Amino acid sequence: MKSHVQVAVIGGGVVGASVLYHLTKLGWKDVVLIERSELTSGSTWHAAGGFHTLNADTNMAALQGYTIGLYRELEEISGQSCGLHHVGGLTLATTPERMDQLRAERAKHRYMGLDTEIVGPEEIRRLSPITNTDGVIGALYDPLDGHLDPSGTTHAYARAAKIQGAEIYLRNKVEALKPRSDGSWEVVTEQGAIIAEHVVNAAGLWARELGRMVGVELPLHPMEHQYLVTEEIPEVLARDSELPHVMDPTGESYLRQEGQGLVIGFYEQDCDPWAVGGTPWDFGHELLDNRLERIGDALEYAYRRYPVLERAGIKNIINGPFTFAPDGNPLVGPVPGLRNFWSACAVMAGFSQGGGVGLTLAEWMVEGEPSRDVFAMDVARFGDSCTRAYTRTKVRENYQRRFAVSYPNEELPAGRPLHSTPIYSEWRAQRAVFGQAYGTEHVNYFALPGEPLEETPTFRRSNAWQAVAAECRAVREAVGINEVHNFGKFEIRGAGAADWLDRLMAGRMPKVGRLSLSPMLSPKGRLIGDFTIARQAEDVFQLTASYAAQAFHQRWFEQHLPADGVQLRNISLQRIGFQIAGPRARELLSRVADIDVSNAALPFLSTATCEVGLCDAIIQRVSYTGDLGYEIYVDASQQLALYRALSEAGADLGLRPFGMRAMMSLRLEKSFGSWMREFKPDYTPLETGMERFVAYRKPADFIGKAAALAEREAGVARRLATFIVDAADADVHGDEPIWQGEQVIGFVTSGGYAHYSEKSVAIGFLPVEQIAEGAEVEIEILGERRRATLFTGMLFDGDGARMRG
Ligand SMILES: Cc1cc2nc3c(=O)[nH]c(=O)nc-3n(C[C@H](O)[C@H](O)[C@H](O)COP(=O)(O)OP(=O)(O)OC[C@H]3O[C@@H](n4cnc5c(N)ncnc54)[C@H](O)[C@@H]3O)c2cc1C
């Protein structure tokens, strides 16, 4: 065993083996894998081995496509068969809502270049004659679906990694991990200690335990899962080609051929987290006891869907545990708060995702950033927002919802409320309908009298329509109030703060008392942040950006923080308050603030401290509604006092609370982009119109400057544009293809209904040469192509008179 290595990957399941392979593929050869037992000694050995590309997140779907395409390469390098069966797969729809979802998926696949298709019952029967299509409306067919041999595949990764220089140490449990002052780790194993410059937690079923060795509680939990293997079935034996997979969401099952029999697995409602107290270290190649009583109903349903099953003998019942994060996606990347400690765990579909996870992590480690946006699986996306009980509750919900239709406006109920602000009960009494982001409640809208206190999940326009329209009107015609807690907020102070921020941010630093808007770039010049920077004093700044990205941003800040001279504090839930927006916002503020709030004294993009009612407040003159507006921040303990002051003073001004749905509608009227929709690490400043906030000529050599300058020199092929859509009862949500004739020429990043302007709006990418006022395209919404007209102006306040006046 080596005594010093560049990387120690801990865990020899399919994920650890993939990470090891990809590190060697990208050129790091001094890498080892440490496995407590034999390879595949966790979840991997009893997997059903199915793979598919379907994933709600586009980049996750692309990485699943990468994984599937990788297996041939692995077989060639390693000489080890992965036991591949590329048989294709059908996902059945028995309801119009499921059909909507499949159509939306199909539409997305068009611009991703994936060759899926919607098929009807007759074609389903032709492809899978054992399927009874009673009640089936249609299906999505994906030719890439298939299955493989889990053990062969893991060994293929491992062998290929060894051929490329890696070493593997088996039967050698990692017992402790000790950080060293130079950022490396002492990895204490049963066979001795190794110094590793980097450590990767790929411990699968034991990833929680490994995290705890370094003081980190990773938000993941194992769940039990069962599948049955049948004896030979005559109808299968009689075929000369292999059956495709069939996913039957209504029956909560997946089915595939295994030899001359079938495998059928269930995601049952009656399920429980496994090993709540921790995964036992002596657990390995044993299976859990059968829990057939849990799948009785689903099995009965399956007999009706696949009548051949009823006559089939059961050869094997597999019940094994595997891990999930609260949203079902993996936890990958640098673990916040630690140096050189990486996560590659909570991979619930190792054979669809393992290759993509390995590639992503290796790129991150070797090249400094992954080649695409991977926030959907970033280990930082939960930050420290999850308690253990919350994680268990969400993981259970996610398991139960494995086959549920996911709607774009859906708010999942489990584990709520967890974090909330003092105003929560007050808003609730005013009929607030809440959503949740990063574990924290926010208001989506206020239900009108007589309306249910719940938004109907749908791909189309929801029952919140009238309420959101009324809130938008209140903002545009009087004054609206909503919370500002769901911005991620940082306070940065110290003698070195200005210089440090100048190097971190691509934009210009504001003068004291002013705000600036600034993108933050990665070294490769991609967008990793979209900040409002407020300079409250020479050496004191407040940064606001996406709430959900706060741990992502904090990790980046901490990675670049100088040894002294700069103090960074995450104040997201500590400094909260409200924004007021609309033509009467100034009058309202003037009634409660003890400073002159006229346009001359407090112009657009300025900041001031003052008293508001009983509170000490910080005011920022800016509003994402695109209207005249102010953000008012106070200490969380004063939020209710601030609310009382504003609501009393605003009563005769038509003050009305509004929620996130109205806010996202109002911003469309100004074509304001939004983080993770228009702005994310897949895109660059010039592609997104953010170049107007990049200070290309400032003296500071900010991160990403060289790449940004090179981009400006070379130009870009695509840019964002806004469209007015001839929509019917459904608006765009994101990822819809944009057609010209029979060609897909772009895709939608976000959109919706702009209530005040009464227009359906889409924002999306088009090739630059196609961007011209009035250009006609079609946008595919739920399988229908709708006419859309490119619009270069603004639906509201085109000259900015209201916002700046
Ligand atoms: C019944 C069942 C069916 C499934 N079907 C499918 C399917 O059809 N398709 C699909 O894609 N996925 C399926 N899965 C999920 C799949 O098994 C997992 O996604 C995958 O195995 C996760 O791999 P891993 O490498 O992350 O973890 P694991 O397989 O759990 O591997 C972790 C490894 O780390 C080692 N380790 C842990 N701690 C230490 C330590 N301290 N020192 C050294 N070594 C350590 C363990 O011994 C183990 O070998 C199924 C799972 C189950 C249970």
Short mmCIF file of N, CA, C and O in Angstrom, two decimals, residues 642-716:
data_model
loop_
_atom_site.label_atom_id
_atom_site.label_comp_id
_atom_site.label_asym_id
_atom_site.label_seq_id
_atom_site.Cartn_x
_atom_site.Cartn_y
_atom_site.Cartn_z
N LEU A 642 -41.55 45.63 11.97
CA LEU A 642 -41.45 46.30 10.66
C LEU A 642 -42.76 46.12 9.89
O LEU A 642 -43.28 47.06 9.28
N TYR A 643 -43.28 44.92 9.96
CA TYR A 643 -44.53 44.65 9.23
C TYR A 643 -45.66 45.53 9.76
O TYR A 643 -46.44 46.10 8.99
N ARG A 644 -45.73 45.63 11.07
CA ARG A 644 -46.80 46.44 11.67
C ARG A 644 -46.68 47.89 11.18
O ARG A 644 -47.66 48.49 10.76
N ALA A 645 -45.48 48.43 11.20
CA ALA A 645 -45.28 49.82 10.77
C ALA A 645 -45.73 50.00 9.32
O ALA A 645 -46.46 50.95 8.99
N LEU A 646 -45.31 49.09 8.46
CA LEU A 646 -45.63 49.23 7.03
C LEU A 646 -47.11 49.00 6.77
O LEU A 646 -47.74 49.72 5.99
N SER A 647 -47.68 47.99 7.42
CA SER A 647 -49.08 47.67 7.09
C SER A 647 -50.02 48.75 7.62
O SER A 647 -51.00 49.10 6.94
N GLU A 648 -49.69 49.33 8.78
CA GLU A 648 -50.55 50.40 9.28
C GLU A 648 -50.45 51.64 8.39
O GLU A 648 -51.45 52.24 8.00
N ALA A 649 -49.23 51.97 8.02
CA ALA A 649 -49.04 53.19 7.22
C ALA A 649 -49.56 53.01 5.79
O ALA A 649 -49.90 53.98 5.12
N GLY A 650 -49.62 51.75 5.34
CA GLY A 650 -50.00 51.53 3.94
C GLY A 650 -51.47 51.23 3.72
O GLY A 650 -51.91 51.12 2.57
N ALA A 651 -52.23 51.14 4.82
CA ALA A 651 -53.62 50.70 4.69
C ALA A 651 -54.41 51.55 3.69
O ALA A 651 -55.12 51.03 2.83
N ASP A 652 -54.26 52.88 3.77
CA ASP A 652 -55.05 53.74 2.87
C ASP A 652 -54.37 53.97 1.52
O ASP A 652 -54.84 54.74 0.69
N LEU A 653 -53.23 53.29 1.30
CA LEU A 653 -52.54 53.43 0.01
C LEU A 653 -52.81 52.23 -0.89
O LEU A 653 -52.26 52.11 -1.98
N GLY A 654 -53.64 51.32 -0.41
CA GLY A 654 -53.93 50.11 -1.21
C GLY A 654 -52.85 49.06 -1.06
O GLY A 654 -52.66 48.21 -1.94
N LEU A 655 -52.12 49.08 0.07
CA LEU A 655 -51.05 48.10 0.27
C LEU A 655 -51.62 46.69 0.28
O LEU A 655 -52.59 46.41 0.98
N ARG A 656 -50.99 45.81 -0.46
CA ARG A 656 -51.48 44.43 -0.54
C ARG A 656 -50.28 43.48 -0.57
O ARG A 656 -49.31 43.73 -1.30
N PRO A 657 -50.31 42.40 0.19
CA PRO A 657 -49.20 41.47 0.14
C PRO A 657 -49.21 40.68 -1.16
O PRO A 657 -50.28 40.40 -1.71
N PHE A 658 -48.03 40.35 -1.65
CA PHE A 658 -47.95 39.51 -2.85
C PHE A 658 -46.89 38.44 -2.63
O PHE A 658 -46.05 38.56 -1.74
N GLY A 659 -46.98 37.39 -3.44
CA GLY A 659 -46.08 36.25 -3.25
C GLY A 659 -45.14 36.06 -4.43
O GLY A 659 -45.07 36.90 -5.34
N MET A 660 -44.43 34.94 -4.39
CA MET A 660 -43.42 34.66 -5.41
C MET A 660 -44.01 34.49 -6.80
O MET A 660 -43.38 34.80 -7.81
N ARG A 661 -45.24 33.97 -6.88
CA ARG A 661 -45.84 33.78 -8.21
C ARG A 661 -46.01 35.15 -8.89
O ARG A 661 -45.74 35.29 -10.08
N ALA A 662 -46.49 36.14 -8.12
CA ALA A 662 -46.66 37.48 -8.70
C ALA A 662 -45.29 38.08 -9.05
O ALA A 662 -45.11 38.68 -10.11
N MET A 663 -44.34 37.89 -8.16
CA MET A 663 -43.01 38.44 -8.40
C MET A 663 -42.44 37.88 -9.72
O MET A 663 -41.89 38.63 -10.54
N MET A 664 -42.58 36.56 -9.93
CA MET A 664 -42.03 35.96 -11.13
C MET A 664 -42.81 36.37 -12.37
O MET A 664 -42.29 36.34 -13.48
N SER A 665 -44.07 36.75 -12.18
CA SER A 665 -44.86 37.25 -13.31
C SER A 665 -44.43 38.68 -13.65
O SER A 665 -44.23 39.03 -14.82
N LEU A 666 -44.26 39.50 -12.62
CA LEU A 666 -43.90 40.91 -12.83
C LEU A 666 -42.52 41.04 -13.50
O LEU A 666 -42.32 41.88 -14.38
N ARG A 667 -41.57 40.19 -13.10
CA ARG A 667 -40.22 40.33 -13.66
C ARG A 667 -40.22 40.01 -15.16
O ARG A 667 -39.36 40.49 -15.90
N LEU A 668 -41.20 39.21 -15.60
CA LEU A 668 -41.25 38.89 -17.03
C LEU A 668 -41.53 40.13 -17.87
O LEU A 668 -41.10 40.23 -19.02
N GLU A 669 -42.27 41.09 -17.27
CA GLU A 669 -42.62 42.30 -18.02
C GLU A 669 -41.40 43.17 -18.29
O GLU A 669 -41.43 44.09 -19.08
N LYS A 670 -40.30 42.86 -17.58
CA LYS A 670 -39.05 43.59 -17.81
C LYS A 670 -37.99 42.67 -18.42
O LYS A 670 -36.82 43.04 -18.52
N SER A 671 -38.38 41.44 -18.75
CA SER A 671 -37.41 40.44 -19.25
C SER A 671 -36.25 40.27 -18.29
O SER A 671 -35.12 40.03 -18.72
N PHE A 672 -36.50 40.40 -16.99
CA PHE A 672 -35.43 40.16 -16.02
C PHE A 672 -35.18 38.66 -15.93
O PHE A 672 -36.11 37.88 -15.73
N GLY A 673 -33.92 38.27 -16.08
CA GLY A 673 -33.58 36.86 -15.95
C GLY A 673 -33.58 36.44 -14.49
O GLY A 673 -33.63 37.26 -13.59
N SER A 674 -33.52 35.13 -14.30
CA SER A 674 -33.60 34.60 -12.95
C SER A 674 -32.54 33.51 -12.77
O SER A 674 -32.22 32.78 -13.72
N TRP A 675 -31.99 33.43 -11.55
CA TRP A 675 -30.91 32.47 -11.29
C TRP A 675 -31.41 31.04 -11.47
O TRP A 675 -32.50 30.70 -11.05
N MET A 676 -30.61 30.23 -12.10
CA MET A 676 -30.88 28.83 -12.44
C MET A 676 -31.90 28.69 -13.57
O MET A 676 -32.24 27.58 -13.95
N ARG A 677 -32.39 29.81 -14.08
CA ARG A 677 -33.21 29.73 -15.28
C ARG A 677 -32.40 30.37 -16.43
O ARG A 677 -31.83 29.66 -17.23
N GLU A 678 -32.32 31.71 -16.40
CA GLU A 678 -31.55 32.38 -17.46
C GLU A 678 -30.06 32.42 -17.12
O GLU A 678 -29.22 32.50 -18.00
N PHE A 679 -29.76 32.44 -15.81
CA PHE A 679 -28.37 32.59 -15.39
C PHE A 679 -27.95 31.33 -14.64
O PHE A 679 -28.50 31.04 -13.56
N LYS A 680 -26.99 30.61 -15.18
CA LYS A 680 -26.43 29.46 -14.47
C LYS A 680 -25.11 29.08 -15.12
O LYS A 680 -24.77 29.61 -16.18
N PRO A 681 -24.38 28.15 -14.50
CA PRO A 681 -23.03 27.89 -15.00
C PRO A 681 -22.95 27.32 -16.42
O PRO A 681 -21.86 27.18 -16.96
N ASP A 682 -24.10 27.01 -17.03
CA ASP A 682 -24.06 26.58 -18.43
C ASP A 682 -23.87 27.76 -19.37
O ASP A 682 -23.55 27.56 -20.54
N TYR A 683 -24.13 28.96 -18.88
CA TYR A 683 -24.19 30.11 -19.77
C TYR A 683 -23.13 31.15 -19.39
O TYR A 683 -22.58 31.13 -18.30
N THR A 684 -22.93 32.09 -20.31
CA THR A 684 -21.88 33.10 -20.13
C THR A 684 -22.51 34.50 -20.14
O THR A 684 -23.67 34.66 -20.52
N PRO A 685 -21.73 35.52 -19.77
CA PRO A 685 -22.28 36.87 -19.74
C PRO A 685 -22.83 37.31 -21.10
O PRO A 685 -23.94 37.85 -21.19
N LEU A 686 -22.07 37.07 -22.15
CA LEU A 686 -22.48 37.59 -23.45
C LEU A 686 -23.71 36.85 -23.98
O LEU A 686 -24.53 37.43 -24.71
N GLU A 687 -23.87 35.60 -23.62
CA GLU A 687 -25.04 34.85 -24.08
C GLU A 687 -26.32 35.34 -23.41
O GLU A 687 -27.40 35.21 -23.94
N THR A 688 -26.17 35.87 -22.21
CA THR A 688 -27.35 36.15 -21.39
C THR A 688 -27.64 37.64 -21.22
O THR A 688 -28.54 38.01 -20.47
N GLY A 689 -26.87 38.47 -21.87
CA GLY A 689 -27.08 39.92 -21.72
C GLY A 689 -26.45 40.46 -20.45
O GLY A 689 -26.59 41.64 -20.12
N MET A 690 -25.75 39.61 -19.72
CA MET A 690 -25.11 40.05 -18.47
C MET A 690 -23.82 40.83 -18.74
O MET A 690 -23.22 41.37 -17.80
N GLU A 691 -23.41 40.87 -20.00
CA GLU A 691 -22.15 41.57 -20.29
C GLU A 691 -22.25 43.04 -19.92
O GLU A 691 -21.24 43.69 -19.65
N ARG A 692 -23.49 43.57 -19.88
CA ARG A 692 -23.58 44.99 -19.53
C ARG A 692 -23.21 45.25 -18.08
O ARG A 692 -22.98 46.39 -17.69
N PHE A 693 -23.14 44.22 -17.28
CA PHE A 693 -22.70 44.40 -15.88
C PHE A 693 -21.26 43.96 -15.66
O PHE A 693 -20.77 43.97 -14.54
N VAL A 694 -20.58 43.51 -16.72
CA VAL A 694 -19.18 43.08 -16.57
C VAL A 694 -18.28 44.29 -16.82
O VAL A 694 -18.39 44.95 -17.85
N ALA A 695 -17.39 44.54 -15.86
CA ALA A 695 -16.47 45.68 -16.00
C ALA A 695 -15.19 45.17 -16.68
O ALA A 695 -14.17 44.95 -16.02
N TYR A 696 -15.30 44.98 -18.00
CA TYR A 696 -14.17 44.39 -18.74
C TYR A 696 -12.88 45.20 -18.56
O TYR A 696 -11.80 44.65 -18.63
N ARG A 697 -13.07 46.53 -18.35
CA ARG A 697 -11.86 47.37 -18.32
C ARG A 697 -11.42 47.73 -16.92
O ARG A 697 -10.52 48.56 -16.75
N LYS A 698 -12.05 47.16 -15.90
CA LYS A 698 -11.58 47.54 -14.55
C LYS A 698 -10.19 46.95 -14.32
O LYS A 698 -9.86 45.89 -14.87
N PRO A 699 -9.37 47.63 -13.52
CA PRO A 699 -7.99 47.16 -13.34
C PRO A 699 -7.91 45.77 -12.70
O PRO A 699 -7.02 45.00 -13.03
N ALA A 700 -8.85 45.44 -11.81
CA ALA A 700 -8.73 44.17 -11.09
C ALA A 700 -8.77 43.00 -12.06
O ALA A 700 -9.58 42.97 -12.99
N ASP A 701 -7.88 42.04 -11.82
CA ASP A 701 -7.85 40.83 -12.65
C ASP A 701 -8.86 39.85 -12.05
O ASP A 701 -8.50 38.87 -11.43
N PHE A 702 -10.15 40.14 -12.26
CA PHE A 702 -11.18 39.32 -11.61
C PHE A 702 -11.22 37.90 -12.18
O PHE A 702 -10.79 37.68 -13.33
N ILE A 703 -11.71 36.98 -11.36
CA ILE A 703 -11.77 35.58 -11.80
C ILE A 703 -12.67 35.49 -13.04
O ILE A 703 -13.78 36.02 -13.04
N GLY A 704 -12.18 34.88 -14.07
CA GLY A 704 -12.94 34.72 -15.30
C GLY A 704 -12.71 35.85 -16.30
O GLY A 704 -13.30 35.84 -17.39
N LYS A 705 -11.84 36.81 -15.95
CA LYS A 705 -11.68 37.99 -16.82
C LYS A 705 -11.13 37.59 -18.20
O LYS A 705 -11.67 38.01 -19.24
N ALA A 706 -10.09 36.76 -18.19
CA ALA A 706 -9.47 36.40 -19.48
C ALA A 706 -10.51 35.72 -20.37
O ALA A 706 -10.63 36.02 -21.56
N ALA A 707 -11.30 34.82 -19.76
CA ALA A 707 -12.31 34.09 -20.55
C ALA A 707 -13.39 35.05 -21.05
O ALA A 707 -13.85 34.95 -22.19
N ALA A 708 -13.78 36.00 -20.18
CA ALA A 708 -14.83 36.94 -20.57
C ALA A 708 -14.35 37.83 -21.71
O ALA A 708 -15.10 38.12 -22.66
N LEU A 709 -13.08 38.27 -21.64
CA LEU A 709 -12.54 39.11 -22.71
C LEU A 709 -12.45 38.31 -24.01
O LEU A 709 -12.79 38.82 -25.09
N ALA A 710 -12.02 37.06 -23.89
CA ALA A 710 -11.90 36.22 -25.09
C ALA A 710 -13.28 36.02 -25.71
O ALA A 710 -13.43 36.05 -26.94
N GLU A 711 -14.28 35.85 -24.87
CA GLU A 711 -15.63 35.66 -25.40
C GLU A 711 -16.11 36.92 -26.12
O GLU A 711 -16.71 36.85 -27.20
N ARG A 712 -15.81 38.07 -25.52
CA ARG A 712 -16.25 39.32 -26.14
C ARG A 712 -15.58 39.50 -27.50
O ARG A 712 -16.18 39.97 -28.46
N GLU A 713 -14.34 39.05 -27.58
CA GLU A 713 -13.58 39.16 -28.83
C GLU A 713 -14.18 38.22 -29.90
O GLU A 713 -14.41 38.61 -31.04
N ALA A 714 -14.47 36.98 -29.46
CA ALA A 714 -14.91 35.96 -30.42
C ALA A 714 -16.40 36.05 -30.75
O ALA A 714 -16.84 35.61 -31.80
N GLY A 715 -17.18 36.60 -29.83
CA GLY A 715 -18.64 36.62 -30.02
C GLY A 715 -19.24 35.29 -29.63
O GLY A 715 -18.53 34.33 -29.31
N VAL A 716 -20.56 35.22 -29.63
CA VAL A 716 -21.24 33.99 -29.23
C VAL A 716 -22.23 33.57 -30.31
O VAL A 716 -22.66 34.39 -31.12
#
